[in-house]
CSV table of C-alpha atoms in Angstrom, one decimal:
chain,number,residue,atom,x,y,z
A,1,MET,CA,57.5,48.7,20.5
A,2,ILE,CA,55.2,47.7,23.4
A,3,LYS,CA,54.3,50.3,25.9
A,4,THR,CA,53.9,49.0,29.5
A,5,PHE,CA,51.4,50.2,32.0
A,6,ASP,CA,50.1,49.0,35.4
A,7,CYS,CA,46.4,49.3,34.5
A,8,ALA,CA,44.5,49.7,31.2
A,9,LEU,CA,41.1,51.4,31.4
A,10,ILE,CA,38.6,51.0,28.6
A,11,GLY,CA,36.1,53.9,28.4
A,12,MET,CA,36.0,57.5,29.5
A,13,GLY,CA,32.6,58.0,31.0
A,14,ILE,CA,32.1,59.4,34.5
A,15,SER,CA,33.2,56.1,36.2
A,16,GLY,CA,36.2,55.7,33.9
A,17,VAL,CA,37.6,59.2,34.4
A,18,LEU,CA,37.1,59.0,38.2
A,19,LEU,CA,38.9,55.6,38.3
A,20,ALA,CA,41.7,57.0,36.2
A,21,ARG,CA,42.1,59.9,38.6
A,22,LYS,CA,42.1,57.6,41.6
A,23,LEU,CA,44.6,55.1,40.1
A,24,ALA,CA,47.0,57.9,39.2
A,25,SER,CA,46.8,59.3,42.7
A,26,MET,CA,47.9,55.9,44.0
A,27,GLY,CA,51.1,56.1,41.8
A,28,LEU,CA,49.9,53.7,39.1
A,29,HIS,CA,50.7,54.3,35.4
A,30,VAL,CA,47.3,54.2,33.6
A,31,ALA,CA,46.5,53.7,29.9
A,32,VAL,CA,43.0,54.9,28.9
A,33,PHE,CA,41.3,53.7,25.7
A,34,HIS,CA,38.3,55.6,24.5
A,35,ASP,CA,36.3,56.2,21.3
A,36,ASP,CA,36.3,60.0,21.1
A,37,LYS,CA,32.9,60.5,19.4
A,38,PRO,CA,31.2,63.8,20.2
A,39,ILE,CA,28.0,63.5,22.2
A,40,LYS,CA,25.3,65.7,20.6
A,41,THR,CA,22.7,65.4,23.3
A,42,SER,CA,23.2,66.9,26.8
A,43,PHE,CA,22.0,64.7,29.6
A,44,ALA,CA,21.1,66.5,32.8
A,45,GLU,CA,21.8,64.1,35.7
A,46,SER,CA,20.4,64.5,39.2
A,47,LEU,CA,22.5,63.7,42.2
A,48,PRO,CA,20.8,63.4,45.6
A,49,ALA,CA,21.9,65.3,48.7
A,50,SER,CA,23.2,62.0,50.2
A,51,ILE,CA,26.0,61.9,47.6
A,52,ASN,CA,27.8,65.0,49.1
A,53,PRO,CA,30.2,63.0,51.3
A,54,LEU,CA,31.2,60.9,48.3
A,55,LEU,CA,31.7,64.1,46.2
A,56,ALA,CA,33.9,65.4,48.9
A,57,ARG,CA,35.9,62.2,49.1
A,58,LEU,CA,36.4,62.3,45.3
A,59,GLY,CA,37.3,66.0,45.3
A,60,LEU,CA,34.5,66.9,43.0
A,61,HIS,CA,32.9,69.9,44.8
A,62,PRO,CA,35.3,72.5,43.1
A,63,TYR,CA,34.2,71.2,39.7
A,64,LEU,CA,30.5,71.5,40.5
A,65,HIS,CA,30.8,75.2,41.4
A,66,HIS,CA,30.5,76.1,37.8
A,67,SER,CA,27.6,77.5,35.8
A,68,ALA,CA,27.2,74.2,34.0
A,69,HIS,CA,26.0,72.6,37.3
A,70,PHE,CA,23.7,73.9,40.0
A,71,PRO,CA,22.2,72.9,43.3
A,72,CYS,CA,18.9,71.1,43.2
A,73,SER,CA,16.4,70.5,46.0
A,74,GLY,CA,14.6,67.5,44.5
A,75,THR,CA,12.2,66.2,41.9
A,76,TYR,CA,8.6,67.0,41.3
A,77,SER,CA,6.5,63.9,40.6
A,78,SER,CA,3.1,63.1,39.1
A,79,TRP,CA,3.0,59.4,39.9
A,80,GLY,CA,0.1,57.4,41.1
A,81,SER,CA,-2.3,60.3,40.9
A,82,VAL,CA,-2.7,63.6,39.1
A,83,VAL,CA,-1.5,65.5,42.2
A,84,LEU,CA,1.9,67.1,41.7
A,85,LYS,CA,4.1,65.9,44.6
A,86,GLN,CA,6.7,68.6,45.5
A,87,PRO,CA,10.2,68.0,46.8
A,88,ASP,CA,10.8,68.9,50.5
A,89,VAL,CA,12.6,72.2,49.7
A,90,GLU,CA,12.7,73.4,53.3
A,91,ARG,CA,14.5,70.2,54.4
A,92,ALA,CA,16.9,70.5,51.5
A,93,LEU,CA,17.7,74.1,52.5
A,94,GLN,CA,18.6,72.9,56.0
A,95,GLN,CA,21.2,70.5,54.7
A,96,LYS,CA,23.5,70.5,51.6
A,97,PRO,CA,21.2,70.1,48.6
A,98,GLY,CA,21.7,67.7,45.7
A,99,TRP,CA,23.0,68.7,42.3
A,100,LYS,CA,21.9,69.0,38.7
A,101,VAL,CA,25.0,68.0,36.7
A,102,ASP,CA,25.8,68.4,33.0
A,103,LYS,CA,27.6,65.0,32.9
A,104,SER,CA,29.3,65.6,29.6
A,105,TYR,CA,30.8,68.9,30.8
A,106,LEU,CA,31.8,67.4,34.1
A,107,ILE,CA,33.7,64.6,32.3
A,108,SER,CA,35.5,67.2,30.1
A,109,GLN,CA,36.5,69.2,33.2
A,110,LEU,CA,38.0,66.0,34.8
A,111,VAL,CA,39.7,64.9,31.7
A,112,GLU,CA,41.4,68.3,31.4
A,113,ASP,CA,42.9,67.8,34.9
A,114,LEU,CA,44.1,64.3,34.5
A,115,PRO,CA,47.8,63.9,35.6
A,116,GLU,CA,50.6,62.8,33.3
A,117,ALA,CA,50.5,59.3,34.7
A,118,VAL,CA,47.3,58.8,32.6
A,119,VAL,CA,48.0,58.3,28.9
A,120,MET,CA,45.2,58.5,26.4
A,121,PHE,CA,44.8,56.2,23.4
A,122,GLY,CA,42.1,55.7,20.8
A,123,LYS,CA,39.5,52.9,20.9
A,124,VAL,CA,40.6,49.3,21.4
A,125,SER,CA,41.1,47.4,18.2
A,126,GLY,CA,42.3,44.2,19.8
A,127,LEU,CA,42.6,42.7,23.2
A,128,GLU,CA,44.3,39.4,24.3
A,129,GLN,CA,44.6,38.0,27.8
A,130,GLN,CA,48.0,36.4,28.6
A,131,ARG,CA,48.9,34.6,31.7
A,132,ALA,CA,49.9,37.6,33.8
A,133,TYR,CA,49.1,40.6,31.7
A,134,TRP,CA,46.9,41.9,28.9
A,135,GLN,CA,48.0,42.9,25.4
A,136,ILE,CA,45.9,45.7,23.8
A,137,SER,CA,46.0,47.1,20.3
A,138,SER,CA,45.0,50.7,19.6
A,139,LYS,CA,46.2,54.0,18.1
A,140,ASN,CA,47.9,57.0,19.7
A,141,HIS,CA,46.8,60.6,19.3
A,142,MET,CA,48.8,60.7,16.0
A,143,GLY,CA,46.8,57.9,14.6
A,144,GLU,CA,49.7,55.5,14.7
A,145,ALA,CA,49.2,51.9,15.7
A,146,VAL,CA,50.4,51.0,19.2
A,147,GLN,CA,50.7,47.9,21.4
A,148,VAL,CA,50.1,48.2,25.1
A,149,SER,CA,50.8,45.7,27.8
A,150,ALA,CA,49.0,46.1,31.2
A,151,ARG,CA,48.9,44.0,34.3
A,152,PHE,CA,45.2,44.8,35.0
A,153,VAL,CA,42.2,45.8,32.8
A,154,ALA,CA,39.2,47.8,34.0
A,155,ASP,CA,36.2,48.0,31.7
A,156,ALA,CA,34.1,51.2,31.9
A,157,SER,CA,33.1,51.3,28.3
A,158,GLY,CA,29.3,51.8,28.9
A,159,ARG,CA,26.4,49.6,28.1
A,160,GLN,CA,28.1,48.0,25.1
A,161,GLY,CA,30.8,46.6,27.4
A,162,TYR,CA,34.1,45.4,25.9
A,163,LEU,CA,35.0,42.6,28.3
A,164,PRO,CA,31.6,40.9,28.3
A,165,ARG,CA,32.0,40.4,24.6
A,166,ALA,CA,35.7,39.5,24.7
A,167,LEU,CA,35.3,37.0,27.6
A,168,ASN,CA,31.8,35.7,26.7
A,169,ILE,CA,30.3,36.8,29.9
A,170,PRO,CA,26.5,36.6,29.8
A,171,ARG,CA,24.3,39.6,30.8
A,172,HIS,CA,21.0,39.3,32.6
A,173,TYR,CA,18.4,41.8,31.3
A,174,PHE,CA,15.4,42.6,33.4
A,175,ASP,CA,13.4,44.7,30.9
A,176,LYS,CA,13.5,46.3,27.4
A,177,LEU,CA,13.1,50.0,28.3
A,178,MET,CA,14.1,52.5,25.7
A,179,ALA,CA,14.5,56.3,26.1
A,180,PHE,CA,13.7,59.0,23.5
A,181,VAL,CA,15.7,62.1,24.4
A,182,VAL,CA,15.7,65.7,23.1
A,183,ASN,CA,17.2,69.0,24.1
A,184,VAL,CA,14.8,71.9,23.8
A,185,PRO,CA,14.6,75.6,24.7
A,186,SER,CA,13.7,76.0,28.4
A,187,VAL,CA,10.1,76.7,29.3
A,188,LYS,CA,9.1,78.2,32.7
A,189,ILE,CA,6.2,76.6,34.5
A,190,ALA,CA,4.7,78.4,37.5
A,191,GLN,CA,4.2,75.2,39.6
A,192,LEU,CA,7.8,74.2,39.3
A,193,GLN,CA,10.5,76.3,41.0
A,194,HIS,CA,13.1,74.2,39.1
A,195,PRO,CA,12.1,71.9,36.2
A,196,VAL,CA,13.0,68.4,37.4
A,197,LEU,CA,9.8,66.4,36.8
A,198,VAL,CA,8.7,62.8,36.5
A,199,GLU,CA,5.2,62.1,35.2
A,200,ALA,CA,3.5,58.7,34.5
A,201,GLN,CA,1.5,58.3,31.4
A,202,GLN,CA,-0.7,55.5,30.0
A,203,HIS,CA,2.0,53.9,27.8
A,204,CYS,CA,5.2,55.4,29.2
A,205,TRP,CA,6.7,57.7,31.7
A,206,SER,CA,8.3,61.0,31.0
A,207,LEU,CA,11.1,63.2,32.4
A,208,VAL,CA,11.8,66.9,32.4
A,209,SER,CA,15.3,67.8,33.5
A,210,GLN,CA,16.8,71.3,33.2
A,211,VAL,CA,20.3,71.4,31.6
A,212,SER,CA,20.9,75.1,31.8
A,213,GLU,CA,19.0,78.4,31.9
A,214,LYS,CA,18.4,78.1,28.2
A,215,SER,CA,18.1,74.3,27.6
A,216,THR,CA,16.0,71.5,29.0
A,217,MET,CA,16.2,67.8,28.4
A,218,LEU,CA,12.9,66.0,27.7
A,219,ALA,CA,12.7,62.2,27.7
A,220,ILE,CA,10.0,59.6,27.1
A,221,PHE,CA,10.6,56.0,28.4
A,222,SER,CA,8.7,53.1,26.9
A,223,ASN,CA,8.9,49.5,25.7
A,224,GLN,CA,9.0,48.5,22.0
A,225,THR,CA,5.5,47.1,22.5
A,226,SER,CA,4.0,50.5,23.2
A,227,PRO,CA,1.4,51.5,20.5
A,228,ASP,CA,3.2,54.9,20.2
A,229,PHE,CA,6.7,53.5,20.2
A,230,GLU,CA,7.6,54.4,16.6
A,231,ARG,CA,6.0,57.8,16.9
A,232,TYR,CA,8.3,58.9,19.7
A,233,SER,CA,11.2,59.0,17.2
A,234,ALA,CA,9.8,62.3,15.7
A,235,PHE,CA,9.5,65.2,18.1
A,236,GLU,CA,6.6,66.6,16.0
A,237,ASN,CA,4.5,63.8,17.5
A,238,TRP,CA,5.3,64.4,21.1
A,239,TYR,CA,2.6,66.8,22.0
A,240,GLU,CA,-0.1,64.7,20.5
A,241,VAL,CA,1.1,61.4,22.2
A,242,SER,CA,1.4,63.2,25.5
A,243,GLU,CA,-1.8,65.2,25.2
A,244,LYS,CA,-3.4,63.5,28.2
A,245,SER,CA,-0.4,64.4,30.4
A,246,ILE,CA,-0.9,67.3,32.7
A,247,TYR,CA,2.6,68.7,33.1
A,248,PHE,CA,4.9,67.1,30.6
A,249,LYS,CA,3.0,68.5,27.5
A,250,GLN,CA,3.6,72.1,28.9
A,251,PHE,CA,7.3,71.7,28.1
A,252,ILE,CA,6.7,70.7,24.5
A,253,LYS,CA,6.9,73.6,22.2
A,254,LYS,CA,5.0,73.2,19.0
A,255,ASN,CA,6.4,73.9,15.5
A,256,ILE,CA,10.1,73.4,16.5
A,257,HIS,CA,12.2,70.6,15.0
A,258,VAL,CA,14.8,69.0,17.1
A,259,PRO,CA,16.5,65.6,16.7
A,260,VAL,CA,15.4,62.7,18.9
A,261,ARG,CA,18.1,60.4,20.3
A,262,LYS,CA,17.1,56.9,21.0
A,263,VAL,CA,18.9,55.3,24.0
A,264,ASN,CA,18.8,51.9,25.6
A,265,ALA,CA,17.6,52.5,29.2
A,266,SER,CA,17.1,48.9,30.3
A,267,SER,CA,18.3,47.3,33.5
A,268,HIS,CA,21.0,44.6,33.2
A,269,ILE,CA,23.9,43.1,35.2
A,270,CYS,CA,26.7,40.9,34.0
A,271,SER,CA,26.9,37.5,35.6
A,272,GLN,CA,30.6,38.1,36.5
A,273,LEU,CA,32.0,41.5,37.5
A,274,THR,CA,35.6,40.6,38.3
A,275,GLY,CA,38.2,38.0,37.3
A,276,ARG,CA,41.8,37.2,38.1
A,277,ASN,CA,43.2,40.6,36.8
A,278,TRP,CA,40.2,42.5,35.6
A,279,LEU,CA,36.9,44.1,36.7
A,280,MET,CA,34.0,46.0,35.2
A,281,LEU,CA,32.4,49.2,36.5
A,282,GLY,CA,29.7,51.7,35.4
A,283,ASP,CA,27.2,50.6,32.8
A,284,ALA,CA,29.6,48.0,31.5
A,285,ALA,CA,29.0,46.1,34.7
A,286,MET,CA,25.4,47.0,35.4
A,287,SER,CA,22.9,49.5,34.2
A,288,PHE,CA,19.9,51.2,35.9
A,289,ASP,CA,16.5,52.4,34.9
A,290,PRO,CA,16.7,56.3,35.0
A,291,LEU,CA,13.5,56.3,37.1
A,292,SER,CA,15.7,55.1,40.0
A,293,SER,CA,18.1,58.1,39.8
A,294,HIS,CA,20.8,55.5,40.7
A,295,GLY,CA,22.9,55.6,37.5
A,296,MET,CA,25.4,58.4,37.9
A,297,THR,CA,25.5,58.1,41.7
A,298,THR,CA,26.4,54.4,41.5
A,299,ALA,CA,28.9,55.0,38.7
A,300,MET,CA,30.8,57.4,41.0
A,301,TYR,CA,30.6,55.0,43.9
A,302,MET,CA,31.8,52.1,41.8
A,303,ALA,CA,34.8,54.1,40.6
A,304,ASP,CA,35.7,54.7,44.2
A,305,LYS,CA,35.3,51.1,45.2
A,306,ALA,CA,37.0,49.8,42.1
A,307,GLY,CA,40.0,51.9,42.9
A,308,GLU,CA,40.2,50.4,46.3
A,309,ALA,CA,39.9,46.8,44.9
A,310,ILE,CA,42.6,47.4,42.3
A,311,ALA,CA,44.9,48.9,45.0
A,312,GLN,CA,44.5,45.7,47.0
A,313,TYR,CA,45.2,43.6,43.9
A,314,PHE,CA,48.5,45.4,43.4
A,315,SER,CA,49.4,44.9,47.0
A,316,GLY,CA,48.9,41.1,46.6
A,317,LYS,CA,45.4,40.9,48.1
A,318,SER,CA,43.0,39.5,45.5
A,319,GLN,CA,40.2,39.2,48.0
A,320,GLY,CA,39.4,42.9,47.3
A,321,LEU,CA,38.1,41.9,43.8
A,322,ASP,CA,35.7,39.3,45.3
A,323,ASP,CA,34.5,41.9,47.9
A,324,TYR,CA,33.9,44.4,45.2
A,325,SER,CA,31.9,42.0,43.1
A,326,GLU,CA,29.8,40.9,46.1
A,327,GLN,CA,29.1,44.5,47.2
A,328,MET,CA,28.1,45.7,43.7
A,329,THR,CA,25.8,42.7,43.2
A,330,SER,CA,24.1,43.4,46.5
A,331,ILE,CA,23.6,47.0,45.5
A,332,TYR,CA,22.0,45.9,42.3
A,333,ASN,CA,19.6,43.4,43.9
A,334,THR,CA,18.5,46.1,46.3
A,335,TYR,CA,18.0,48.5,43.4
A,336,LEU,CA,15.7,46.0,41.6
A,337,ASN,CA,13.5,45.6,44.6
A,338,GLU,CA,13.2,49.3,45.0
A,339,LEU,CA,12.5,49.7,41.2
A,340,VAL,CA,9.6,47.2,41.3
A,341,GLU,CA,8.2,49.0,44.3
A,342,ARG,CA,8.4,52.3,42.6
A,343,TYR,CA,6.6,51.1,39.4
A,344,ASN,CA,3.9,49.5,41.6
A,345,GLY,CA,3.2,52.9,43.0
A,346,GLU,CA,1.4,53.7,39.8
A,347,GLN,CA,-1.8,51.7,39.5
A,348,ARG,CA,-4.0,53.9,37.2
A,349,TRP,CA,-3.0,51.9,34.1
A,350,SER,CA,-2.2,48.5,35.7
A,351,SER,CA,-3.9,46.7,32.8
A,352,GLU,CA,-1.6,48.3,30.2
A,353,PRO,CA,1.3,46.2,28.8
A,354,PHE,CA,3.9,48.8,29.7
A,355,TRP,CA,3.0,49.0,33.3
A,356,GLN,CA,2.4,45.2,33.6
A,357,SER,CA,5.9,44.6,32.3
A,358,LYS,CA,7.4,46.8,35.0
A,359,GLN,CA,5.2,45.7,37.9
A,360,SER,CA,5.6,41.9,37.4
A,361,ILE,CA,9.3,41.5,37.4
A,362,ASN,CA,10.1,38.5,39.5
A,363,VAL,CA,13.1,39.9,41.4
A,364,SER,CA,13.9,36.8,43.4
A,365,ASN,CA,14.1,34.4,40.5
A,366,GLU,CA,16.0,36.9,38.3
A,367,CYS,CA,18.5,37.7,41.0
A,368,ALA,CA,19.2,34.0,41.5
A,369,LEU,CA,21.0,34.2,38.2
A,370,VAL,CA,23.2,37.1,39.1
A,371,TYR,CA,25.8,36.0,41.7
């Protein structure tokens, strides 16, 4: 028996769950397909103060008033010099501050509140595009094979992306950045009122981001050509390879053993973001260097705009999909320009391969491939 839905959504990251909420609020029947693998690493995401109007529009503030999330006045930075640049705390206090968000926990909060119009299935095992609908194979919560028919498909399946592979849509990569991530017991540093820190190093840059009172995320970002690249895979090496850092090494406790997770952190965008009855959002559509702090913010914004575009599609106005694609591509091109400018703000190691690879991206030529 084939189950029929208005929209099929692949993926249940932050963009996926927000889009599912929005589509259901519009009265659409939504099938969600996701690979329910547990995430062992907690990623602490920073949201700027400027996102508060979007959070209000999406109805997310009640979820953020939980101990898993907390207000944050900004990021400390050692970039371009040894001087520690502090966030403008006074300005942050005069307006609504940004947020530190435990993304995995926020997603679990939102999933728990999904309405009955959203039906969950396992991962996609087959997908076929027909003339006016999609046919999708999967399994239900009982592990039984099911066939689903949907008039529209939205891909929010993360960097691996399902539709780019199914439809042979090329991706344009702008670097080969990799992240090495650990969760460690929190360390208090006198100079930092709250530990959110970015620090440039000779062959990489590093990030400290508090997850909770007891846990902090540490991350090192580098290319495969870095002389220390393989050593980053073992936390036991982190203090030594970061010994010349001033701040980051203070968060590395010696003689503890924690697993290191290796994550793709490169920047990419698909050459096509929408089609006749489909679109992509989140990292499936385009991904961001964590240095930009654009990732989660843009994922939320894309979910909001994707919902509007799909609503227009179901009302017979396909122009909404073209407008969505054009707007997201414009956002991405602006991001690339800002990213190159940020990397060029660090000139202490401009002769090193890592920094040269970040400071010499030809944005104009690359962007000509995008849209």
